[in-house]
C-alpha positions as a Markdown table, in Angstrom:
| # | Residue | x | y | z |
|---|---|---|---|---|
| 1 | Met | -115.9 | -24.8 | -138.9 |
| 2 | Arg | -113.6 | -22.1 | -140.4 |
| 3 | Pro | -109.9 | -22.5 | -139.5 |
| 4 | Asp | -108.8 | -20.1 | -136.8 |
| 5 | Val | -105.2 | -19.3 | -137.8 |
| 6 | Arg | -103.2 | -17.1 | -136.1 |
| 7 | Gln | -99.8 | -15.6 | -137.7 |
| 8 | Val | -97.3 | -15.5 | -135.0 |
| 9 | Ala | -94.0 | -14.8 | -137.0 |
| 10 | Asp | -93.0 | -15.0 | -140.1 |
| 11 | Gly | -94.1 | -18.1 | -141.8 |
| 12 | Thr | -95.5 | -19.5 | -138.4 |
| 13 | Tyr | -99.1 | -19.8 | -137.9 |
| 14 | Leu | -100.8 | -21.2 | -134.6 |
| 15 | Val | -104.1 | -23.1 | -135.7 |
| 16 | His | -106.8 | -23.8 | -132.9 |
| 17 | Gly | -108.9 | -26.6 | -133.8 |
| 18 | Gly | -111.0 | -28.4 | -131.6 |
| 19 | His | -109.9 | -28.2 | -128.1 |
| 20 | Thr | -106.4 | -28.6 | -129.3 |
| 21 | Asn | -104.1 | -26.7 | -131.6 |
| 22 | Trp | -101.4 | -27.2 | -134.4 |
| 23 | Val | -99.0 | -25.4 | -135.8 |
| 24 | Ile | -97.7 | -24.6 | -139.4 |
| 25 | Leu | -94.1 | -23.5 | -140.5 |
| 26 | Thr | -94.3 | -22.3 | -144.4 |
| 27 | Asp | -91.6 | -21.8 | -147.0 |
| 28 | Gly | -93.4 | -20.9 | -150.0 |
| 29 | Asp | -95.9 | -23.1 | -150.3 |
| 30 | Ala | -93.9 | -25.9 | -148.5 |
| 31 | Ala | -95.1 | -26.4 | -145.1 |
| 32 | Thr | -93.9 | -28.7 | -142.1 |
| 33 | Leu | -96.9 | -29.5 | -140.0 |
| 34 | Val | -96.5 | -29.8 | -136.5 |
| 35 | Asp | -99.4 | -32.1 | -134.8 |
| 36 | Thr | -102.5 | -32.6 | -136.3 |
| 37 | Gly | -105.2 | -32.1 | -134.3 |
| 38 | Tyr | -108.3 | -35.0 | -133.3 |
| 39 | Pro | -109.2 | -37.1 | -136.1 |
| 40 | Gly | -112.3 | -35.1 | -136.4 |
| 41 | Asp | -110.4 | -32.0 | -137.0 |
| 42 | Arg | -109.3 | -33.5 | -140.2 |
| 43 | Arg | -111.4 | -31.0 | -142.6 |
| 44 | Thr | -110.5 | -27.8 | -140.4 |
| 45 | Leu | -106.5 | -29.2 | -140.7 |
| 46 | Leu | -106.8 | -29.2 | -144.2 |
| 47 | Asp | -108.5 | -25.9 | -144.6 |
| 48 | Ser | -106.0 | -24.4 | -142.4 |
| 49 | Leu | -103.1 | -25.6 | -145.0 |
| 50 | Ala | -104.9 | -23.8 | -148.0 |
| 51 | Ala | -105.7 | -20.6 | -145.3 |
| 52 | Val | -101.8 | -20.2 | -145.4 |
| 53 | Gly | -101.3 | -21.0 | -149.2 |
| 54 | Ser | -100.4 | -24.3 | -148.8 |
| 55 | Ser | -101.9 | -27.7 | -149.3 |
| 56 | Pro | -101.4 | -31.7 | -147.9 |
| 57 | Glu | -99.4 | -32.2 | -151.1 |
| 58 | Ala | -96.9 | -29.6 | -150.0 |
| 59 | Val | -96.3 | -30.7 | -146.4 |
| 60 | Ala | -92.8 | -31.9 | -146.1 |
| 61 | Ala | -93.4 | -33.7 | -143.1 |
| 62 | Val | -95.5 | -34.2 | -140.3 |
| 63 | Leu | -93.8 | -33.7 | -136.8 |
| 64 | Ile | -95.5 | -34.9 | -133.6 |
| 65 | Thr | -94.6 | -33.5 | -130.3 |
| 66 | His | -96.4 | -37.0 | -128.9 |
| 67 | Ala | -98.8 | -39.8 | -130.0 |
| 68 | His | -101.9 | -38.8 | -128.1 |
| 69 | Asn | -105.1 | -39.0 | -130.3 |
| 70 | Asp | -105.6 | -35.3 | -130.0 |
| 71 | His | -102.2 | -34.6 | -131.6 |
| 72 | Leu | -101.8 | -37.7 | -133.9 |
| 73 | Gly | -105.5 | -37.4 | -135.6 |
| 74 | Ser | -104.5 | -37.0 | -139.1 |
| 75 | Ala | -100.8 | -38.1 | -139.4 |
| 76 | Glu | -101.4 | -41.8 | -140.4 |
| 77 | Tyr | -104.3 | -40.1 | -143.3 |
| 78 | Leu | -101.6 | -37.7 | -144.5 |
| 79 | Arg | -98.8 | -40.5 | -144.6 |
| 80 | Ala | -101.1 | -42.8 | -146.5 |
| 81 | Ala | -102.9 | -40.5 | -148.6 |
| 82 | His | -99.7 | -38.2 | -149.4 |
| 83 | Gly | -96.7 | -40.0 | -148.5 |
| 84 | Thr | -96.0 | -37.8 | -145.9 |
| 85 | Pro | -93.2 | -38.7 | -143.2 |
| 86 | Val | -94.4 | -38.7 | -139.6 |
| 87 | Leu | -91.2 | -37.7 | -137.5 |
| 88 | Leu | -91.0 | -38.5 | -134.1 |
| 89 | His | -88.5 | -38.9 | -131.2 |
| 90 | Pro | -87.2 | -42.5 | -131.2 |
| 91 | Ala | -89.1 | -43.2 | -127.9 |
| 92 | Glu | -92.5 | -41.9 | -129.4 |
| 93 | Val | -92.1 | -44.1 | -132.5 |
| 94 | Pro | -93.6 | -47.1 | -130.8 |
| 95 | His | -96.5 | -44.9 | -129.2 |
| 96 | Ala | -97.4 | -43.7 | -132.4 |
| 97 | Arg | -97.7 | -47.3 | -133.9 |
| 98 | Arg | -99.5 | -48.4 | -130.6 |
| 99 | Asp | -97.3 | -50.9 | -129.7 |
| 100 | Phe | -98.3 | -49.4 | -126.3 |
| 101 | Leu | -100.4 | -46.4 | -124.9 |
| 102 | Gln | -99.5 | -43.6 | -122.5 |
| 103 | Gln | -102.7 | -41.9 | -122.2 |
| 104 | Val | -105.3 | -40.7 | -119.6 |
| 105 | Ser | -107.1 | -43.6 | -118.9 |
| 106 | Val | -111.2 | -44.3 | -118.9 |
| 107 | Ala | -111.1 | -44.9 | -115.5 |
| 108 | Ala | -108.7 | -41.9 | -114.6 |
| 109 | Val | -111.3 | -39.9 | -116.5 |
| 110 | Leu | -114.3 | -41.0 | -114.5 |
| 111 | Arg | -112.6 | -40.8 | -111.0 |
| 112 | Asn | -112.0 | -37.0 | -112.0 |
| 113 | Ala | -115.7 | -36.4 | -113.5 |
| 114 | Trp | -116.5 | -34.5 | -110.7 |
| 115 | Arg | -113.5 | -31.8 | -111.5 |
| 116 | Pro | -114.9 | -28.7 | -113.5 |
| 117 | Gly | -115.0 | -29.1 | -117.2 |
| 118 | Val | -114.0 | -32.9 | -117.4 |
| 119 | Leu | -117.4 | -33.9 | -118.5 |
| 120 | Pro | -118.0 | -31.3 | -121.3 |
| 121 | Trp | -114.2 | -32.1 | -122.4 |
| 122 | Thr | -115.0 | -36.2 | -122.3 |
| 123 | Ala | -117.9 | -35.0 | -124.5 |
| 124 | His | -116.0 | -33.2 | -127.2 |
| 125 | Val | -113.4 | -36.1 | -127.0 |
| 126 | Leu | -116.0 | -38.3 | -128.1 |
| 127 | Arg | -117.3 | -36.2 | -130.6 |
| 128 | Ser | -114.2 | -35.7 | -132.2 |
| 129 | Gly | -112.9 | -39.5 | -132.3 |
| 130 | Gly | -110.6 | -39.0 | -129.4 |
| 131 | Thr | -111.3 | -42.7 | -128.4 |
| 132 | Glu | -110.6 | -44.2 | -132.1 |
| 133 | Arg | -107.6 | -45.8 | -133.1 |
| 134 | His | -105.5 | -44.3 | -135.8 |
| 135 | Pro | -101.9 | -45.7 | -135.4 |
| 136 | Val | -99.3 | -44.7 | -138.0 |
| 137 | Ala | -98.2 | -47.4 | -139.7 |
| 138 | Ser | -94.5 | -46.1 | -140.6 |
| 139 | Pro | -93.6 | -43.5 | -138.2 |
| 140 | Glu | -89.8 | -42.2 | -138.4 |
| 141 | Pro | -87.3 | -40.9 | -135.7 |
| 142 | Phe | -85.9 | -37.7 | -136.4 |
| 143 | Pro | -83.1 | -37.8 | -139.3 |
| 144 | Gly | -80.2 | -36.7 | -136.9 |
| 145 | Asp | -79.3 | -34.2 | -134.3 |
| 146 | Gly | -80.1 | -30.7 | -134.6 |
| 147 | Ala | -82.2 | -28.6 | -136.6 |
| 148 | Leu | -84.5 | -30.5 | -139.3 |
| 149 | Asp | -83.7 | -29.6 | -142.9 |
| 150 | Leu | -87.6 | -28.6 | -143.3 |
| 151 | Pro | -89.6 | -25.8 | -143.5 |
| 152 | Gly | -88.9 | -23.5 | -140.3 |
| 153 | Arg | -85.8 | -25.5 | -139.6 |
| 154 | Pro | -87.2 | -26.7 | -136.3 |
| 155 | Val | -85.2 | -28.3 | -133.5 |
| 156 | Pro | -86.5 | -31.3 | -131.8 |
| 157 | Val | -85.8 | -31.0 | -127.9 |
| 158 | His | -86.5 | -34.1 | -125.8 |
| 159 | Thr | -89.0 | -33.0 | -123.5 |
| 160 | Pro | -90.0 | -36.5 | -121.5 |
| 161 | Gly | -93.3 | -36.7 | -118.8 |
| 162 | His | -96.3 | -36.0 | -120.4 |
| 163 | Thr | -95.1 | -39.1 | -122.3 |
| 164 | Asp | -91.9 | -40.8 | -123.1 |
| 165 | Gly | -90.7 | -39.3 | -126.2 |
| 166 | His | -92.5 | -35.8 | -125.7 |
| 167 | Cys | -90.6 | -33.0 | -127.8 |
| 168 | Val | -90.8 | -29.4 | -127.9 |
| 169 | Tyr | -89.7 | -27.6 | -131.5 |
| 170 | His | -87.4 | -24.9 | -130.9 |
| 171 | Leu | -87.4 | -22.1 | -133.7 |
| 172 | Pro | -84.1 | -20.3 | -132.8 |
| 173 | Gly | -84.7 | -17.5 | -135.7 |
| 174 | Ala | -87.9 | -16.6 | -134.5 |
| 175 | Gly | -87.6 | -17.1 | -130.8 |
| 176 | Val | -90.5 | -19.5 | -130.8 |
| 177 | Val | -91.0 | -22.8 | -128.8 |
| 178 | Ile | -94.0 | -25.0 | -129.9 |
| 179 | Ser | -94.6 | -26.5 | -126.6 |
| 180 | Gly | -97.3 | -29.5 | -127.4 |
| 181 | Asp | -98.4 | -30.7 | -124.0 |
| 182 | Ala | -95.3 | -30.0 | -122.0 |
| 183 | Leu | -96.4 | -26.6 | -121.2 |
| 184 | Val | -99.5 | -25.4 | -122.1 |
| 185 | Ser | -101.7 | -21.9 | -121.5 |
| 186 | Ala | -105.1 | -23.1 | -120.9 |
| 187 | His | -107.1 | -26.1 | -121.2 |
| 188 | Ala | -110.8 | -27.3 | -120.9 |
| 189 | Thr | -110.4 | -29.3 | -117.5 |
| 190 | Ser | -108.3 | -26.3 | -115.8 |
| 191 | Arg | -109.8 | -23.3 | -114.1 |
| 192 | Ile | -106.9 | -21.1 | -114.8 |
| 193 | Ser | -105.4 | -19.1 | -117.7 |
| 194 | Gly | -101.6 | -18.3 | -118.6 |
| 195 | Pro | -98.6 | -20.9 | -118.1 |
| 196 | Gln | -99.4 | -24.0 | -116.7 |
| 197 | Leu | -98.8 | -27.9 | -116.7 |
| 198 | Leu | -102.0 | -30.0 | -117.7 |
| 199 | Pro | -103.9 | -31.6 | -114.7 |
| 200 | Gly | -102.1 | -34.6 | -113.1 |
| 201 | Met | -104.2 | -37.2 | -114.8 |
| 202 | Phe | -102.9 | -36.5 | -118.1 |
| 203 | His | -99.3 | -37.2 | -117.5 |
| 204 | His | -97.5 | -40.8 | -117.9 |
| 205 | Asp | -94.9 | -39.4 | -115.7 |
| 206 | Arg | -96.0 | -36.2 | -113.7 |
| 207 | Ala | -92.4 | -35.4 | -112.0 |
| 208 | Gly | -90.8 | -36.6 | -115.5 |
| 209 | Thr | -93.3 | -33.4 | -117.0 |
| 210 | Leu | -91.8 | -30.9 | -114.0 |
| 211 | Ala | -88.1 | -31.7 | -114.7 |
| 212 | Ser | -88.7 | -31.2 | -118.5 |
| 213 | Leu | -89.8 | -27.6 | -117.4 |
| 214 | Asp | -86.2 | -26.9 | -116.8 |
| 215 | Val | -85.0 | -28.1 | -120.3 |
| 216 | Ile | -87.8 | -25.5 | -121.8 |
| 217 | Ala | -86.4 | -22.8 | -119.5 |
| 218 | Glu | -83.3 | -23.1 | -121.2 |
| 219 | Leu | -84.6 | -22.3 | -124.8 |
| 220 | Asp | -84.2 | -18.8 | -125.9 |
| 221 | Ala | -87.7 | -17.4 | -126.9 |
| 222 | Asp | -90.1 | -14.9 | -126.0 |
| 223 | Val | -93.2 | -16.7 | -128.0 |
| 224 | Leu | -94.9 | -19.7 | -126.8 |
| 225 | Leu | -96.9 | -22.1 | -129.0 |
| 226 | Pro | -98.8 | -24.5 | -126.7 |
| 227 | Gly | -100.9 | -27.9 | -127.7 |
| 228 | His | -103.9 | -26.3 | -125.7 |
| 229 | Gly | -104.4 | -22.5 | -125.3 |
| 230 | Pro | -103.8 | -19.2 | -127.1 |
| 231 | Val | -100.2 | -18.1 | -128.0 |
| 232 | His | -98.3 | -16.5 | -124.9 |
| 233 | Arg | -95.8 | -14.2 | -125.4 |
| 234 | Gly | -93.1 | -13.6 | -122.8 |
| 235 | Leu | -89.7 | -15.3 | -122.0 |
| 236 | Val | -90.3 | -18.7 | -122.5 |
| 237 | Lys | -88.0 | -19.3 | -119.1 |
| 238 | Glu | -90.8 | -16.9 | -117.1 |
| 239 | Ala | -93.6 | -19.2 | -118.5 |
| 240 | Ala | -91.9 | -22.3 | -117.5 |
| 241 | Arg | -90.9 | -20.6 | -114.0 |
| 242 | Gln | -94.9 | -19.8 | -113.7 |
| 243 | Ala | -96.1 | -23.2 | -114.6 |
| 244 | Arg | -93.8 | -25.0 | -112.1 |
| 245 | Glu | -95.0 | -22.6 | -109.1 |
| 246 | Arg | -98.6 | -23.4 | -110.2 |
| 247 | Ala | -98.0 | -26.8 | -110.1 |
| 248 | Phe | -97.6 | -27.0 | -106.5 |
């Protein structure tokens, strides 16, 4: 399918893939790619790079919010084919290697199959390669603290809960937070729209996910680019507050 690419700020693009998003940050033709969608999103991923004037060869690094299959999908492909570094929080590096897996279990999905949207979402996961194994052979931790020396100058912020090493990425100059699955604006298994947490079955540590909303609320930004759902405009502090209220 044609990539659904939305420019949200100078050099900052949100791409809607198959039920999941990724973000491209550009500086000329060089790019930082934040997440990569499902394995089945690869053609759309590559087309989205072309749509913003970049290419796989020009991707300086892949940043991963967390190592679930719908975000990690083509990271190893880019690393193996183009030598692209794949960077994560140190706690998420072994997750990306698949030393362990902090992902919703088949049993948990079956227990929730009665909920609206769960069965169609499950069918999409299967079609998109969401149950395949695509570990990253050599994932790397961030090289130091603070802003990364990459297009967009993203600042990793540790927001554990969804997974132990989940990170959001703050773009202070653009007033943007790339929130992965720590804070979303919609999901195929949710009946509401707007800022929210994913349903509880998706979180490794739901209490930790709630606590990380306080971390996100401290970030100075008024544009939220979530892992699922459309761009959300408005103070990220208020989006985090709304998600917390809806979580109870």
